[in-house]
Short mmCIF file of N, CA and C in Angstrom, two decimals:
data_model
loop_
_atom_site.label_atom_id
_atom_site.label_comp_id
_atom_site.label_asym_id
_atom_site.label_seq_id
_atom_site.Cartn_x
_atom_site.Cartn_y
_atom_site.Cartn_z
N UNK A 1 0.84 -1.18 0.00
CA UNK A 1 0.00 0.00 0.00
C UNK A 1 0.89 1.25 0.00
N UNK A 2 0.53 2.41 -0.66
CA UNK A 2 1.05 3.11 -1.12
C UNK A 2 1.24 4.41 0.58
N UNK A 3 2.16 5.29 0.97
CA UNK A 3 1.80 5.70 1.71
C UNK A 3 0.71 6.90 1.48
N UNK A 4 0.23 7.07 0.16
CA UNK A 4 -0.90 8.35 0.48
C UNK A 4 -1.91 7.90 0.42
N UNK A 5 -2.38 6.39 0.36
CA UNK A 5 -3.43 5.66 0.99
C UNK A 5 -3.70 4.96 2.30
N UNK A 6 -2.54 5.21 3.03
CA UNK A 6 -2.74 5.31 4.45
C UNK A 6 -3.30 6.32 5.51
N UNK A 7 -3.74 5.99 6.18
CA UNK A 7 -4.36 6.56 7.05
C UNK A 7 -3.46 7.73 8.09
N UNK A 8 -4.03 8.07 9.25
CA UNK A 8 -3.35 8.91 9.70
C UNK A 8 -2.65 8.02 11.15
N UNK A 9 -2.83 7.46 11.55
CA UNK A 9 -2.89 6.49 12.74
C UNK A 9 -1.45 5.10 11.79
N UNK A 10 -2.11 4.82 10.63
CA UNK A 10 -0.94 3.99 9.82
C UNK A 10 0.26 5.10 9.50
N UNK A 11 -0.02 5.89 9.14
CA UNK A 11 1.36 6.60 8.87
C UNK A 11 2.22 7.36 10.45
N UNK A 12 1.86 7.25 11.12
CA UNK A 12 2.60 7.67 12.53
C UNK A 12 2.93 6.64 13.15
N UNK A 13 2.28 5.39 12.92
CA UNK A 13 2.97 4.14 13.32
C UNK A 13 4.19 3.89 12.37
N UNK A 14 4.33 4.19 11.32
CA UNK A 14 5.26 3.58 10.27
C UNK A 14 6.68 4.74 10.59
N UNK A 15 6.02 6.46 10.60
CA UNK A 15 6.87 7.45 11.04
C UNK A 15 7.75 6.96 12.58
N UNK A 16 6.78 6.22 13.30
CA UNK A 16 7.37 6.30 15.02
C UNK A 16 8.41 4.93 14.57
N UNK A 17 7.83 3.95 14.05
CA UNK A 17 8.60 2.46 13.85
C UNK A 17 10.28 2.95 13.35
N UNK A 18 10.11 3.48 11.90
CA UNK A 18 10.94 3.52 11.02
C UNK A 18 12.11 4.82 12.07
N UNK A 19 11.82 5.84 12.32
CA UNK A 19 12.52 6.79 13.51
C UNK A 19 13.25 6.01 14.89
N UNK A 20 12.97 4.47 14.87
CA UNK A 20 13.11 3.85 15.75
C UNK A 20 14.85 4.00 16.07
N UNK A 21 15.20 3.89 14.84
CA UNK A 21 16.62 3.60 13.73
C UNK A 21 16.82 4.55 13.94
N UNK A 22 17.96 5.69 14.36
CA UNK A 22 18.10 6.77 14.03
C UNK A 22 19.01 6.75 12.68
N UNK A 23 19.14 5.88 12.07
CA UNK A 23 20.32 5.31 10.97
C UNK A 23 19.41 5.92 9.90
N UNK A 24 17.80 5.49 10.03
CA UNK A 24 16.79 5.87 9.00
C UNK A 24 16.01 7.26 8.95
N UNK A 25 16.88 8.01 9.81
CA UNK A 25 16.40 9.38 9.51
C UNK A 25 17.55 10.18 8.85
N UNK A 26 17.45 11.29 7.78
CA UNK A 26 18.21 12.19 6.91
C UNK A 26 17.70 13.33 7.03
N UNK A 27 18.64 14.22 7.61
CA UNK A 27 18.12 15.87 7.82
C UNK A 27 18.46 16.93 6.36
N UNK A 28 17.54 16.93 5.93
CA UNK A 28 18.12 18.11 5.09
C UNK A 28 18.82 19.24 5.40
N UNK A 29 19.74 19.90 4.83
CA UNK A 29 20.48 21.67 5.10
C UNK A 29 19.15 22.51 5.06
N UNK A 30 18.10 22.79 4.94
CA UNK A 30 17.29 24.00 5.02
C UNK A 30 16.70 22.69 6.76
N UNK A 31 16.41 21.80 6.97
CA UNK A 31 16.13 21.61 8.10
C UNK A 31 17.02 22.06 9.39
N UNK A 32 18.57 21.36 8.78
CA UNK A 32 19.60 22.01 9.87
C UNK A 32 19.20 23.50 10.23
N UNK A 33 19.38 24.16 9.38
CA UNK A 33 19.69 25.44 9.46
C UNK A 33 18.65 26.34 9.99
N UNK A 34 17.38 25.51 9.91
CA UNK A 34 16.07 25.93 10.99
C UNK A 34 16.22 25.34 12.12
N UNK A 35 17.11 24.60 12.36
CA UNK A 35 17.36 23.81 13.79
C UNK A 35 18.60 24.59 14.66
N UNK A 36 19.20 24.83 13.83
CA UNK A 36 20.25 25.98 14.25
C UNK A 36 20.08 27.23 14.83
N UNK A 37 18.86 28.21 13.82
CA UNK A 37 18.13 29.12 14.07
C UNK A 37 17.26 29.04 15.30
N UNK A 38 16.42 27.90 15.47
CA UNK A 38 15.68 27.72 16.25
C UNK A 38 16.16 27.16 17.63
N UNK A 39 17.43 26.84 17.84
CA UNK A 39 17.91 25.75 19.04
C UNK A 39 17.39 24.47 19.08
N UNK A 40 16.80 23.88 18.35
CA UNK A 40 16.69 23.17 18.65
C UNK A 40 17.58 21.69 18.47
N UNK A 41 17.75 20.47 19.34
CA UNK A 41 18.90 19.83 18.83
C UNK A 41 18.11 18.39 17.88
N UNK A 42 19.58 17.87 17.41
CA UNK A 42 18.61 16.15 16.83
C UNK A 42 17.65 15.35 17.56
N UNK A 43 18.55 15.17 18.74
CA UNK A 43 17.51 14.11 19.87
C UNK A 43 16.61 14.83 19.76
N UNK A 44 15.72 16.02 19.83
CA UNK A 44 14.76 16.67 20.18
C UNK A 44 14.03 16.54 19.14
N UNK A 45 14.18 16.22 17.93
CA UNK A 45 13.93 16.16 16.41
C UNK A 45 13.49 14.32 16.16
N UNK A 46 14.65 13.94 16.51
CA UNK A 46 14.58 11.76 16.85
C UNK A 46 13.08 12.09 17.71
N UNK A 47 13.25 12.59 18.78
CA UNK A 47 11.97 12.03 19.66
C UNK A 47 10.50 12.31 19.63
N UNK A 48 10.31 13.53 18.80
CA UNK A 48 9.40 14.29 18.16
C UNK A 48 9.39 13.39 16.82
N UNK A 49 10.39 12.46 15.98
CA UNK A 49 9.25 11.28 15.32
C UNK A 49 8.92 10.27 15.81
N UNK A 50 9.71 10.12 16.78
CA UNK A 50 9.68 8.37 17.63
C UNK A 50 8.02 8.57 18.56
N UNK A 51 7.63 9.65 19.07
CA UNK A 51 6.77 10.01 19.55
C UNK A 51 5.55 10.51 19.37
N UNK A 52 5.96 11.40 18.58
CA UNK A 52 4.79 12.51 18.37
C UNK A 52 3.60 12.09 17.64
N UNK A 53 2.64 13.57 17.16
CA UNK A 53 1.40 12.75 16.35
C UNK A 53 1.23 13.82 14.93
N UNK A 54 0.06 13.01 14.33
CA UNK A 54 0.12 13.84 13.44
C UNK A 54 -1.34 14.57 12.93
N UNK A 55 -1.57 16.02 13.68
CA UNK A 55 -2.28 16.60 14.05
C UNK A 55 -3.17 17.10 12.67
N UNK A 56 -2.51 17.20 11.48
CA UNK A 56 -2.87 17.56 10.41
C UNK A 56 -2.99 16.88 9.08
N UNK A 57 -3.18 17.51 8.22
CA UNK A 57 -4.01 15.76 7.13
C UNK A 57 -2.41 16.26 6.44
N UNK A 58 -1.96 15.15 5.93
CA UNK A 58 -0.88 14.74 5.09
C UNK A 58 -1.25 15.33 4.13
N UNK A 59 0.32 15.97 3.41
CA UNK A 59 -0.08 16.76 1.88
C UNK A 59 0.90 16.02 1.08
N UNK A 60 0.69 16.14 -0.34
CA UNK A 60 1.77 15.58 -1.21
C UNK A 60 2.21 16.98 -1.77
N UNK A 61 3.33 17.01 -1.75
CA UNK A 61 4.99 17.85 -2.34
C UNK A 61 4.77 17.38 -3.50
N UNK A 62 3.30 18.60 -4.51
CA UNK A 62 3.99 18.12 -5.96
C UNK A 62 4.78 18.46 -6.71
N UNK A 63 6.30 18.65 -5.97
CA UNK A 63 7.38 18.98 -6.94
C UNK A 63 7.90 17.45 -6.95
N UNK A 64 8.06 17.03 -5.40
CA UNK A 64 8.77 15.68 -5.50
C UNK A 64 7.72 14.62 -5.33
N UNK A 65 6.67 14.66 -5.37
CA UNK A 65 5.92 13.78 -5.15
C UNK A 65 5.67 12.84 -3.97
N UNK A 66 6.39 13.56 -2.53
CA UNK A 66 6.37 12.64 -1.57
C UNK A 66 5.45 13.38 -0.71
N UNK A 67 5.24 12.12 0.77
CA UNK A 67 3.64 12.68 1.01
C UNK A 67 4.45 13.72 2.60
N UNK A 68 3.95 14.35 2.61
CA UNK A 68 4.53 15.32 3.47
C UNK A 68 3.46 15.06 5.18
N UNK A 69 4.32 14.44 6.27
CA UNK A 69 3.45 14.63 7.38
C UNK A 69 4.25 15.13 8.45
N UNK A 70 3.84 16.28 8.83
CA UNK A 70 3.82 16.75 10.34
C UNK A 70 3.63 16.36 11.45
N UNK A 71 4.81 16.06 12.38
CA UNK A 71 4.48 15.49 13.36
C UNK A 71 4.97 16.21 14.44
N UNK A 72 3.92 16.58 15.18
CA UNK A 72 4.16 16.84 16.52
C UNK A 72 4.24 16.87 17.69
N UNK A 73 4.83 17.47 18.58
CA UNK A 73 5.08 16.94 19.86
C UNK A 73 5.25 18.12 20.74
N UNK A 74 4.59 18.01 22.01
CA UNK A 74 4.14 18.45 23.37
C UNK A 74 4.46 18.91 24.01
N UNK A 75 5.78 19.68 24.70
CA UNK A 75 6.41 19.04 25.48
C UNK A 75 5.94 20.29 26.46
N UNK A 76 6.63 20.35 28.24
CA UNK A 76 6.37 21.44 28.83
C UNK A 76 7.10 22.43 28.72
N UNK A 77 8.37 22.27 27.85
CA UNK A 77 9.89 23.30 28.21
C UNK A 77 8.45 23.83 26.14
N UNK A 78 8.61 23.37 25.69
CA UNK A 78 8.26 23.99 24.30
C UNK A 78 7.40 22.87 23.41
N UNK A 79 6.73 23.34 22.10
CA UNK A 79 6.12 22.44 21.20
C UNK A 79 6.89 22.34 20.09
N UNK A 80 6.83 21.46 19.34
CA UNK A 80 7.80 20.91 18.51
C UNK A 80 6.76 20.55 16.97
N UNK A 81 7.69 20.89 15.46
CA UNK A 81 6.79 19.98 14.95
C UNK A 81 7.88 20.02 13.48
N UNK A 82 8.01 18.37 12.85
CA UNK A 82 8.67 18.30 12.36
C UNK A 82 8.11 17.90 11.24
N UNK A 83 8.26 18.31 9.56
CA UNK A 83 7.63 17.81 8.31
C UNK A 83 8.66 16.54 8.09
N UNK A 84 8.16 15.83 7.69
CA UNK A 84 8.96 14.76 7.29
C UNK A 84 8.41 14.00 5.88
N UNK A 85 9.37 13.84 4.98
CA UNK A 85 8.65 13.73 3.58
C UNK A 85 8.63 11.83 3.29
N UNK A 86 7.82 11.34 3.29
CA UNK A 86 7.65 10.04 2.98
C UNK A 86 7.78 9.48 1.34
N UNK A 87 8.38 8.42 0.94
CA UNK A 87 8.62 8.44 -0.36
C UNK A 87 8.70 6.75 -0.61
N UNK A 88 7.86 6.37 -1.58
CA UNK A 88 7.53 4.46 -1.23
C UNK A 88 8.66 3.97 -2.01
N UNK A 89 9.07 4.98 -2.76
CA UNK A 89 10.70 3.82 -2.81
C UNK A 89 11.65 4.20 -2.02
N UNK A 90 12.06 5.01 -1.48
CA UNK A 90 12.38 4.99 -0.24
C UNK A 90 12.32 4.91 1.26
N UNK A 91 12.99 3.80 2.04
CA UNK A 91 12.13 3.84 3.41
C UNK A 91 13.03 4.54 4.21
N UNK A 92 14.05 5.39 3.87
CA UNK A 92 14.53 6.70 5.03
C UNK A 92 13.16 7.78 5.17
N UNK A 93 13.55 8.49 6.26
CA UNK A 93 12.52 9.66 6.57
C UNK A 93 13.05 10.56 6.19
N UNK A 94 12.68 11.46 5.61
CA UNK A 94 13.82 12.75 5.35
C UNK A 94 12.84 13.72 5.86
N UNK A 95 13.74 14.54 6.67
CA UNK A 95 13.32 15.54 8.04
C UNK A 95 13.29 17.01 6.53
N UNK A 96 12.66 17.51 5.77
CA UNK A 96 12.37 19.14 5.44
C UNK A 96 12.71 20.30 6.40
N UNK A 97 12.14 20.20 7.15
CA UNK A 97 11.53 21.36 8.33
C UNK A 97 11.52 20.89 9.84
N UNK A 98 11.41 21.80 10.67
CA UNK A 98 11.46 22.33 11.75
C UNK A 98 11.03 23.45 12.31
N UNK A 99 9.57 23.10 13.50
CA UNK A 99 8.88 24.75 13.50
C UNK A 99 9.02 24.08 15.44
N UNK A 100 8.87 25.47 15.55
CA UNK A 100 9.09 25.99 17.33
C UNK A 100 7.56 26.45 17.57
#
C-alpha cells in the first residue's frame, strides 16, 4: 500500500517504527539550518518522530511527489513539529523542516 493511501494512525505508526533507527532518519540543510536558528537539537527532532502525532491531514509535495506529514510533539519546556517527507521507494525519513 502506497503511503498516500494510508491513514493517519498507519502513517505515525510507520513514522514512530521507522525513527526507531536513528540510521533511517536524513536531515536536510534547510532543516539544519532551521534547527540551528531555532535551538533546537537532533535528539529533540529523533523524539518528536519516535513520539509525536500527526495533528494535520498529510499533503503531497507536488514537486517531489512525496507525502509530506507533520508530526508533533508536546512538550512542557516547548512544542515541537517536524515535516517529514515520505517516499515508497524509499524507506529513510527525510526531516524538510522544523517549526518551534
Amino acid at each position: 500500500m502506497t503511503f498516500k493511501k494510508q491513514t493517519r494512525d498507519q502513517l505515525e505508526r510507520h513514522i514512530r517504527q521507522t525513527a526507531g533507527d536513528v540510521h533511517n532518519i536524513v536531515i536536510t540543510g534547510h532543516a539544519f539550518s532551521r534547527m540551528r536558528q531555532r535551538g533546537v537539537l537532533a535528539r529533540e527532532v529523533f523524539a518528536c518522530l519516535q513520539t509525536g502525532r500527526i495533528d494535520l491531514p498529510p499533503e503531497e509535495d507536488m514537486k517531489t511527489g512525496r507525502l509530506i506529514c507533520r508530526m508533533q510533539r508536546y512538550g512542557t519546556a516547548r512544542n515541537l513539529a517536524v515535516c517529514v517527507g515520505l517516499d515508497d521507494d524509499d524507506p529513510k525519513l527525510l526531516v524538510i523542516t522544523v517549526i518551534v
